CSV table of C-alpha atoms and ligand atoms in Angstrom, one decimal:
chain,number,residue,atom,x,y,z
B,30,UNK,CA,-103.2,140.2,19.2
B,31,UNK,CA,-105.0,141.9,22.0
B,32,UNK,CA,-102.9,143.9,24.4
B,33,UNK,CA,-102.5,142.2,27.8
B,34,UNK,CA,-101.8,143.9,31.1
B,35,UNK,CA,-98.0,144.2,31.5
B,36,UNK,CA,-97.3,144.3,27.8
B,37,UNK,CA,-95.1,147.1,26.6
B,38,UNK,CA,-97.0,149.4,24.6
B,39,UNK,CA,-95.3,152.3,22.9
B,40,UNK,CA,-97.9,155.2,22.8
B,41,UNK,CA,-101.5,156.0,22.8
B,42,UNK,CA,-103.1,153.8,20.3
B,43,UNK,CA,-106.6,154.5,18.7
B,44,UNK,CA,-108.5,151.8,16.9
B,45,UNK,CA,-112.1,151.5,15.7
B,46,UNK,CA,-114.6,148.7,15.8
B,47,UNK,CA,-112.5,146.5,18.1
B,48,UNK,CA,-113.8,143.1,19.4
B,49,UNK,CA,-113.9,143.4,23.2
B,50,UNK,CA,-114.0,139.6,23.8
B,51,UNK,CA,-110.3,139.7,23.2
B,52,UNK,CA,-109.9,142.0,26.2
B,53,UNK,CA,-112.1,140.1,28.8
B,54,UNK,CA,-111.1,137.1,30.6
B,55,UNK,CA,-114.6,135.5,29.8
B,56,UNK,CA,-113.6,135.9,26.1
B,57,UNK,CA,-117.1,137.2,25.4
B,58,UNK,CA,-118.6,140.4,24.3
B,59,UNK,CA,-119.2,142.5,21.1
B,60,UNK,CA,-117.3,145.4,19.4
B,61,UNK,CA,-116.4,148.8,20.8
B,62,UNK,CA,-116.9,151.6,18.5
B,63,UNK,CA,-113.6,152.9,19.3
B,64,UNK,CA,-110.9,151.6,21.7
B,65,UNK,CA,-108.1,154.0,23.0
B,66,UNK,CA,-105.1,152.3,24.6
B,67,UNK,CA,-103.4,154.7,27.1
B,68,UNK,CA,-100.1,154.5,28.7
B,69,UNK,CA,-100.1,157.4,31.0
B,70,UNK,CA,-102.5,158.6,33.5
B,71,UNK,CA,-102.4,162.1,31.8
B,72,UNK,CA,-103.4,160.4,28.4
B,73,UNK,CA,-106.2,158.4,30.3
B,74,UNK,CA,-107.7,161.8,31.6
B,75,UNK,CA,-107.3,163.4,28.4
B,76,UNK,CA,-109.1,160.6,26.5
B,77,UNK,CA,-111.8,160.6,29.0
B,78,UNK,CA,-112.3,164.4,28.9
B,79,UNK,CA,-112.3,164.5,25.2
B,80,UNK,CA,-114.8,161.6,24.7
B,81,UNK,CA,-117.1,163.2,27.2
B,82,UNK,CA,-116.8,166.6,25.6
B,83,UNK,CA,-117.7,165.0,22.1
B,84,UNK,CA,-120.9,163.8,23.7
B,85,UNK,CA,-119.9,160.0,24.1
B,86,UNK,CA,-120.1,157.9,27.3
B,87,UNK,CA,-116.6,156.6,27.7
B,88,UNK,CA,-116.1,153.2,29.5
B,89,UNK,CA,-113.0,152.4,31.4
B,90,UNK,CA,-111.5,148.9,30.9
B,91,UNK,CA,-108.4,147.5,32.4
B,92,UNK,CA,-107.7,143.8,32.7
B,93,UNK,CA,-111.1,142.8,31.8
B,94,UNK,CA,-111.5,140.2,34.6
B,95,UNK,CA,-114.6,141.5,36.3
B,96,UNK,CA,-116.8,142.7,33.3
B,97,UNK,CA,-119.5,141.0,31.3
B,98,UNK,CA,-119.7,142.8,28.1
B,99,UNK,CA,-123.0,142.4,26.1
B,100,UNK,CA,-123.0,140.6,22.7
B,101,UNK,CA,-123.9,144.1,21.1
B,102,UNK,CA,-120.6,145.5,22.7
B,103,UNK,CA,-120.2,149.1,23.7
B,104,UNK,CA,-121.5,151.8,21.2
B,105,UNK,CA,-119.0,154.4,22.2
B,106,UNK,CA,-115.4,154.9,23.2
B,107,UNK,CA,-113.6,152.3,25.5
B,108,UNK,CA,-110.5,153.6,27.3
B,109,UNK,CA,-108.1,150.7,27.9
B,110,UNK,CA,-105.7,151.5,30.7
B,111,UNK,CA,-102.3,150.4,30.3
B,112,UNK,CA,-100.2,152.8,32.6
B,113,UNK,CA,-97.6,150.9,34.5
B,114,UNK,CA,-95.1,151.6,37.2
B,115,UNK,CA,-94.3,151.2,40.9
B,116,UNK,CA,-92.8,154.2,42.7
B,117,UNK,CA,-91.6,154.1,46.3
B,118,UNK,CA,-92.8,157.2,48.2
B,119,UNK,CA,-91.7,156.8,51.5
B,120,UNK,CA,-89.7,154.2,53.5
B,121,UNK,CA,-89.1,153.5,57.2
B,122,UNK,CA,-88.0,150.6,59.4
B,123,UNK,CA,-91.5,149.4,59.8
B,124,UNK,CA,-93.3,150.5,56.5
B,125,UNK,CA,-92.8,151.3,52.8
B,126,UNK,CA,-95.5,153.5,51.0
B,127,UNK,CA,-95.7,152.7,47.3
B,128,UNK,CA,-97.7,154.3,44.5
B,129,UNK,CA,-98.8,151.8,41.7
B,130,UNK,CA,-100.1,153.0,38.4
B,131,UNK,CA,-103.8,151.9,37.8
B,132,UNK,CA,-102.9,149.8,34.6
B,133,UNK,CA,-100.1,147.9,36.3
B,134,UNK,CA,-100.7,144.1,36.6
B,135,UNK,CA,-101.8,143.5,40.1
B,136,UNK,CA,-100.0,140.1,40.5
B,137,UNK,CA,-96.7,141.6,39.1
B,138,UNK,CA,-97.1,144.1,42.0
B,139,UNK,CA,-97.6,141.4,44.5
B,140,UNK,CA,-94.5,139.6,43.2
B,141,UNK,CA,-92.5,142.7,43.4
B,142,UNK,CA,-93.5,143.3,47.1
B,143,UNK,CA,-92.8,139.9,48.2
B,144,UNK,CA,-89.4,140.0,46.3
B,145,UNK,CA,-88.7,143.3,48.2
B,146,UNK,CA,-89.6,141.8,51.8
B,147,UNK,CA,-92.8,143.8,51.9
B,148,UNK,CA,-96.0,142.2,53.4
B,149,UNK,CA,-99.7,142.8,53.3
B,150,UNK,CA,-100.7,141.7,49.9
B,151,UNK,CA,-99.1,138.3,49.6
B,152,UNK,CA,-102.6,136.4,50.1
B,153,UNK,CA,-104.0,138.4,47.1
B,154,UNK,CA,-101.4,136.5,44.9
B,155,UNK,CA,-102.9,135.5,41.6
B,156,UNK,CA,-105.9,137.8,41.2
B,157,UNK,CA,-106.1,138.7,37.6
B,158,UNK,CA,-106.4,142.3,36.5
B,159,UNK,CA,-104.9,145.8,37.3
B,160,UNK,CA,-103.9,147.5,40.5
B,161,UNK,CA,-106.3,150.4,39.6
B,162,UNK,CA,-109.2,148.1,39.8
B,163,UNK,CA,-108.4,146.7,43.4
B,164,UNK,CA,-110.2,149.4,45.1
B,165,UNK,CA,-113.2,149.3,42.6
B,166,UNK,CA,-114.5,146.2,44.5
B,167,UNK,CA,-112.3,146.2,47.4
B,168,UNK,CA,-110.8,143.0,46.0
B,169,UNK,CA,-110.3,140.2,48.6
B,170,UNK,CA,-109.2,136.7,49.0
B,171,UNK,CA,-107.7,134.3,51.5
B,172,UNK,CA,-108.2,136.7,54.4
B,173,UNK,CA,-106.8,139.7,53.1
B,174,UNK,CA,-108.7,142.6,51.1
B,175,UNK,CA,-107.4,145.9,49.4
B,176,UNK,CA,-108.6,148.0,52.2
B,177,UNK,CA,-106.2,146.4,54.7
B,178,UNK,CA,-103.2,148.1,53.0
B,179,UNK,CA,-104.5,151.0,50.7
B,180,UNK,CA,-103.6,154.4,51.9
B,181,UNK,CA,-105.4,156.3,49.1
B,182,UNK,CA,-106.6,156.2,45.6
B,183,UNK,CA,-105.7,158.9,43.0
B,184,UNK,CA,-108.9,159.8,41.2
B,185,UNK,CA,-110.1,161.8,38.3
B,186,UNK,CA,-113.5,163.1,39.2
B,187,UNK,CA,-115.4,163.7,35.9
B,188,UNK,CA,-117.8,165.8,37.7
B,189,UNK,CA,-115.6,168.3,39.1
B,190,UNK,CA,-113.0,167.6,36.4
B,191,UNK,CA,-110.3,167.5,39.1
B,192,UNK,CA,-107.8,165.1,40.3
B,193,UNK,CA,-108.3,164.2,43.9
B,194,UNK,CA,-106.8,161.9,46.6
B,195,UNK,CA,-109.4,159.5,48.1
B,196,UNK,CA,-108.3,158.1,51.5
B,197,UNK,CA,-109.8,155.1,53.0
B,198,UNK,CA,-112.9,156.8,54.4
B,199,UNK,CA,-113.8,158.6,51.0
B,200,UNK,CA,-113.5,155.2,49.1
B,201,UNK,CA,-116.3,153.8,51.4
B,202,UNK,CA,-115.1,150.5,51.3
B,203,UNK,CA,-117.6,147.3,51.9
B,204,UNK,CA,-117.6,143.7,51.1
B,205,UNK,CA,-116.8,143.6,47.3
B,206,UNK,CA,-117.8,147.1,46.9
B,207,UNK,CA,-116.6,150.9,47.2
B,208,UNK,CA,-117.8,154.3,46.2
B,209,UNK,CA,-116.3,153.5,42.6
B,210,UNK,CA,-118.1,150.4,41.7
B,211,UNK,CA,-120.7,150.7,39.0
B,212,UNK,CA,-120.1,154.4,39.0
B,213,UNK,CA,-118.5,156.0,36.0
B,214,UNK,CA,-117.9,159.3,37.7
B,215,UNK,CA,-114.6,158.3,38.8
B,216,UNK,CA,-111.2,157.2,37.0
B,217,UNK,CA,-108.6,155.8,39.3
B,218,UNK,CA,-105.1,156.7,38.0
B,219,UNK,CA,-102.9,155.5,40.7
B,220,UNK,CA,-103.3,153.6,44.2
B,221,UNK,CA,-101.0,154.0,47.2
B,222,UNK,CA,-100.5,151.1,49.5
B,223,UNK,CA,-98.6,150.9,52.9
B,224,UNK,CA,-96.9,147.7,53.2
B,225,UNK,CA,-95.2,146.2,56.1
B,226,UNK,CA,-91.5,145.7,56.0
B,227,UNK,CA,-91.4,141.9,57.0
B,228,UNK,CA,-89.9,138.8,55.4
B,229,UNK,CA,-93.1,137.0,56.9
B,230,UNK,CA,-96.7,137.3,55.9
B,231,UNK,CA,-99.3,139.2,57.9
B,232,UNK,CA,-100.9,136.8,60.3
B,233,UNK,CA,-102.8,134.1,58.3
B,234,UNK,CA,-106.6,134.7,58.7
B,235,UNK,CA,-108.1,132.1,56.4
B,236,UNK,CA,-108.6,128.8,58.1
B,237,UNK,CA,-107.9,126.7,54.7
B,238,UNK,CA,-104.6,128.5,54.2
B,239,UNK,CA,-103.4,127.9,57.7
B,240,UNK,CA,-104.4,124.2,57.6
B,241,UNK,CA,-102.5,123.9,54.2
B,242,UNK,CA,-99.5,125.7,55.6
B,243,UNK,CA,-99.8,123.5,58.8
B,244,UNK,CA,-99.8,126.5,61.2
B,245,UNK,CA,-102.6,128.2,63.3
B,246,UNK,CA,-104.8,131.0,62.3
B,247,UNK,CA,-103.1,134.1,63.4
B,248,UNK,CA,-99.4,132.7,62.8
B,249,UNK,CA,-97.1,134.1,60.1
B,250,UNK,CA,-95.2,132.3,57.5
B,251,UNK,CA,-92.4,133.3,55.0
B,252,UNK,CA,-94.0,135.4,52.3
B,253,UNK,CA,-93.1,133.2,49.5
B,254,UNK,CA,-94.6,130.3,51.3
B,255,UNK,CA,-97.9,132.1,51.8
B,256,UNK,CA,-97.9,133.1,48.0
B,257,UNK,CA,-97.2,129.6,47.0
B,258,UNK,CA,-100.0,128.3,49.1
B,259,UNK,CA,-102.5,130.8,47.9
B,260,UNK,CA,-101.6,130.1,44.3
B,261,UNK,CA,-102.0,126.3,44.7
B,262,UNK,CA,-105.4,126.8,46.2
B,263,UNK,CA,-106.4,129.1,43.6
B,264,UNK,CA,-105.2,127.0,40.7
B,265,UNK,CA,-107.2,123.9,42.2
B,266,UNK,CA,-110.3,126.0,41.9
B,267,UNK,CA,-109.6,127.5,38.3
B,268,UNK,CA,-108.9,131.0,39.9
B,269,UNK,CA,-105.5,131.7,38.1
B,270,UNK,CA,-105.8,132.6,34.6
B,271,UNK,CA,-104.6,129.8,32.1
B,272,UNK,CA,-105.0,130.0,28.5
B,273,UNK,CA,-105.3,126.3,28.3
B,274,UNK,CA,-108.0,125.9,30.9
B,275,UNK,CA,-111.6,127.0,30.0
B,276,UNK,CA,-112.3,126.8,33.8
B,277,UNK,CA,-110.6,130.0,34.0
B,278,UNK,CA,-112.5,131.8,31.2
B,279,UNK,CA,-114.5,133.4,33.7
B,280,UNK,CA,-114.8,136.6,36.1
B,281,UNK,CA,-113.8,134.4,39.1
B,282,UNK,CA,-116.7,134.3,41.6
B,283,UNK,CA,-119.9,135.2,39.6
B,284,UNK,CA,-122.1,135.8,42.6
B,285,UNK,CA,-121.2,137.6,45.8
B,286,UNK,CA,-121.9,135.7,49.2
B,287,UNK,CA,-125.4,136.9,50.1
B,288,UNK,CA,-125.4,138.7,53.4
B,289,UNK,CA,-128.8,138.1,55.2
B,290,UNK,CA,-130.5,138.8,58.6
B,291,UNK,CA,-130.6,136.4,61.4
B,292,UNK,CA,-134.3,135.8,60.8
B,293,UNK,CA,-133.5,135.0,57.0
B,294,UNK,CA,-130.8,132.7,58.2
B,295,UNK,CA,-133.2,130.9,60.6
B,296,UNK,CA,-135.6,130.5,57.7
B,297,UNK,CA,-132.8,129.1,55.6
B,298,UNK,CA,-131.8,126.7,58.4
B,299,UNK,CA,-135.4,125.3,58.5
B,300,UNK,CA,-135.2,124.5,54.8
B,301,UNK,CA,-132.0,122.7,54.8
B,302,UNK,CA,-130.9,119.6,56.8
B,303,UNK,CA,-127.4,120.9,57.7
B,304,UNK,CA,-125.8,124.1,59.0
B,305,UNK,CA,-125.0,126.5,56.1
B,306,UNK,CA,-121.4,127.6,55.9
B,307,UNK,CA,-121.7,131.3,57.2
B,308,UNK,CA,-119.7,134.2,58.8
B,309,UNK,CA,-120.6,137.2,60.8
B,310,UNK,CA,-120.9,140.3,58.8
B,311,UNK,CA,-121.6,143.5,60.9
B,312,UNK,CA,-124.5,142.2,62.6
B,313,UNK,CA,-125.9,140.2,59.7
B,314,UNK,CA,-124.7,136.8,58.5
B,315,UNK,CA,-122.8,136.1,55.2
B,316,UNK,CA,-123.7,132.7,53.6
B,317,UNK,CA,-121.5,130.9,51.1
B,318,UNK,CA,-123.1,131.5,47.7
B,319,UNK,CA,-121.1,128.3,46.4
B,320,UNK,CA,-122.8,126.2,49.1
B,321,UNK,CA,-126.2,127.7,48.2
B,322,UNK,CA,-125.8,126.8,44.5
B,323,UNK,CA,-124.8,123.3,45.3
B,324,UNK,CA,-127.8,122.9,47.6
B,325,UNK,CA,-130.1,124.1,44.8
B,326,UNK,CA,-128.9,121.2,42.7
B,327,UNK,CA,-126.3,122.8,40.4
B,328,UNK,CA,-123.1,120.8,40.4
B,329,UNK,CA,-119.7,121.5,39.2
B,330,UNK,CA,-119.3,121.0,35.3
B,331,UNK,CA,-123.1,121.7,34.8
B,332,UNK,CA,-123.3,122.7,31.2
B,333,UNK,CA,-125.9,125.0,29.3
B,334,UNK,CA,-124.8,124.9,25.6
B,335,UNK,CA,-121.4,126.6,25.4
B,336,UNK,CA,-121.1,128.0,28.8
B,337,UNK,CA,-121.2,126.2,32.0
B,338,UNK,CA,-120.3,126.1,35.7
B,339,UNK,CA,-116.7,125.4,36.2
B,340,UNK,CA,-115.6,121.8,36.9
B,341,UNK,CA,-113.4,123.0,39.7
B,342,UNK,CA,-115.7,125.6,41.5
B,343,UNK,CA,-119.5,126.1,41.7
B,344,UNK,CA,-119.1,129.9,41.8
B,345,UNK,CA,-117.6,130.4,38.6
B,346,UNK,CA,-119.6,130.5,35.4
B,347,UNK,CA,-117.6,129.9,32.4
B,348,UNK,CA,-117.3,130.1,28.7
B,349,UNK,CA,-116.5,126.6,27.4
B,350,UNK,CA,-115.6,128.0,24.0
B,351,UNK,CA,-117.8,129.6,21.4
B,352,UNK,CA,-120.3,130.9,23.9
B,353,UNK,CA,-122.2,134.2,23.9
B,354,UNK,CA,-122.9,136.7,26.6
B,355,UNK,CA,-126.7,136.1,26.3
B,356,UNK,CA,-125.9,132.4,26.8
B,357,UNK,CA,-124.0,133.1,30.1
B,358,UNK,CA,-126.7,135.6,31.4
B,359,UNK,CA,-129.3,133.0,30.9
B,360,UNK,CA,-127.1,130.4,32.9
B,361,UNK,CA,-126.7,132.9,35.5
B,362,UNK,CA,-130.6,133.5,35.8
B,363,UNK,CA,-131.1,129.9,35.8
B,364,UNK,CA,-128.8,129.5,38.8
B,365,UNK,CA,-130.1,132.4,40.6
B,366,UNK,CA,-133.7,131.4,40.1
B,367,UNK,CA,-133.0,127.9,41.2
B,368,UNK,CA,-131.5,129.1,44.5
B,369,UNK,CA,-134.3,131.5,45.1
B,370,UNK,CA,-136.9,129.0,44.6
B,371,UNK,CA,-135.4,126.3,46.5
B,372,UNK,CA,-133.8,128.2,49.3
B,373,UNK,CA,-135.5,131.8,49.4
B,374,UNK,CA,-132.4,133.8,48.8
B,375,UNK,CA,-131.5,135.9,45.8
B,376,UNK,CA,-128.0,135.9,44.5
B,377,UNK,CA,-126.4,138.9,43.1
B,378,UNK,CA,-123.8,139.1,40.5
B,379,UNK,CA,-120.1,140.3,41.5
B,380,UNK,CA,-119.1,141.5,38.2
B,381,UNK,CA,-119.9,144.7,36.4
B,382,UNK,CA,-122.3,144.4,33.1
B,383,UNK,CA,-121.3,146.6,30.2
B,384,UNK,CA,-123.4,147.6,27.2
B,385,UNK,CA,-126.7,146.1,28.5
F,27,FAD,C1,-110.0,133.6,37.4
F,27,FAD,C2,-110.5,134.8,38.4
F,27,FAD,C3,-110.1,135.0,39.6
F,27,FAD,C4,-110.6,135.9,40.3
F,27,FAD,N1,-110.5,136.1,41.6
F,27,FAD,C5,-110.8,137.1,42.4
F,27,FAD,C6,-110.5,137.2,43.9
F,27,FAD,O1,-110.0,136.3,44.5
F,27,FAD,N2,-111.0,138.2,44.5
F,27,FAD,C7,-111.7,139.3,43.9
F,27,FAD,O2,-112.1,140.2,44.6
F,27,FAD,N3,-111.9,139.4,42.6
F,27,FAD,C8,-111.4,138.4,41.8
F,27,FAD,N4,-111.6,138.2,40.6
F,27,FAD,C9,-112.3,139.5,39.9
F,27,FAD,C10,-111.3,140.5,39.2
F,27,FAD,O3,-110.0,139.8,38.9
F,27,FAD,C11,-110.9,141.7,40.1
F,27,FAD,O4,-112.1,142.3,40.5
F,27,FAD,C12,-110.1,142.6,39.6
F,27,FAD,O5,-109.5,143.6,40.5
F,27,FAD,C13,-110.6,143.3,38.3
F,27,FAD,O6,-109.5,144.0,37.8
F,27,FAD,P1,-109.5,144.4,36.1
F,27,FAD,O7,-108.3,145.3,36.0
F,27,FAD,O8,-109.7,143.1,35.4
F,27,FAD,O9,-110.9,145.3,36.0
F,27,FAD,P2,-111.9,145.4,34.8
F,27,FAD,O10,-112.6,144.0,34.5
F,27,FAD,O11,-111.3,146.0,33.6
F,27,FAD,O12,-113.0,146.4,35.2
F,27,FAD,C14,-113.9,146.1,36.3
F,27,FAD,C15,-114.6,147.3,36.7
F,27,FAD,O13,-113.8,148.1,37.2
F,27,FAD,C16,-113.8,149.4,36.5
F,27,FAD,N5,-112.5,150.0,36.5
F,27,FAD,C17,-111.3,149.1,36.3
F,27,FAD,N6,-110.1,149.9,36.3
F,27,FAD,C18,-110.7,151.1,36.8
F,27,FAD,C19,-110.0,152.4,37.0
F,27,FAD,N7,-108.7,152.4,37.1
F,27,FAD,N8,-110.7,153.4,37.3
F,27,FAD,C20,-112.0,153.5,37.3
F,27,FAD,N9,-112.7,152.3,37.1
F,27,FAD,C21,-112.0,151.2,36.8
F,27,FAD,C22,-114.2,149.1,35.0
F,27,FAD,O14,-114.8,150.2,34.5
F,27,FAD,C23,-115.3,148.0,35.4
F,27,FAD,O15,-116.3,148.6,35.9
F,27,FAD,C24,-111.3,137.2,39.7
F,27,FAD,C25,-111.4,137.1,38.3
F,27,FAD,C26,-111.1,136.0,37.6
F,27,FAD,C27,-111.2,136.1,36.2
């Protein structure tokens, strides 16, 4: 059985011709020539170095929840991160600074923080994958994002062959992106967060969450209540992994919300009868990709062979069982083309493609 994030793995394990579909939440993808499972940052760096020195192109995989692996797989070495652990570095009356190993299960870390009375990540409850991947795309949900609490990422730079500390500015965070995304120069070995010592959440920013909790945007609620509410919302959208539910055999949101200029927004408004859901984005306008997909005529549950749009959320493309990556990519293209033809906006994928 494939190792999952959070499993206890004794040592560095090396295997050949390994089916990568077992390590991806989409359950799609071909084989890796070699898979090296590492349980320490040191082993991860060593494995990466030796593969590079052998002329290979190593790929770093953690929880496999934001990757689309080609049917052909990866012709070289995959390094599977399973280093774990949370270390308190500093503590005051107001803050606690914690370092989390990259391969540590993200949601286990969130649960730990809540149980310790630490706030700042409670609305990121239920996001699959590893702590080390959270800076890669500046993971965000329900009004919180990684850059709100991240102090620094410990990074092995394959170019300089050194371990360096990347602060907020060096991470160059943006909306679902950072300096690390689609960039194999860096291996994040640990992430350091500064959390607030508080039994209550940070101010709730997301209107849906505030409504559900019966509070106003800007209010705070007990940490456990914030987590329960977010998990409940996420489950209703198939956004919490569940072996029994093919709506969760996905990468979460397949497309990012497009950010467009005010002129483009005006053109969009002319094409549709109603006001598109939108938010300000640094002088531009972010439009809901899920809404655009719906407007283009794609409904929840839309099927194309063994893949389809989730029955719970228009933005999640799912493997209904027995699908292939080619089928999924054809569905993604059909949706993106449909939106572009009908509404004049091109959607771009959020996950990383591997082996294409
Ligand atoms: C059901 C579901 C719901 C989701 N909900 C959300 C959500 O609400 N918000 C959100 O932002 N995302 C969401 N996602 C996407 C995904 O969970 C996150 O992006 C997550 O952080 C990916 O972590 P991972 O460990 O699975 O990364 P992987 O899929 O293993 O890797 C993703 C990319 O990051 C790179 N990478 C991973 N770890 C490292 C490292 N330590 N150093 C260098 N590179 C690394 C990989 O090489 C790859 O390019 C969801 C996914 C699913 C399946």
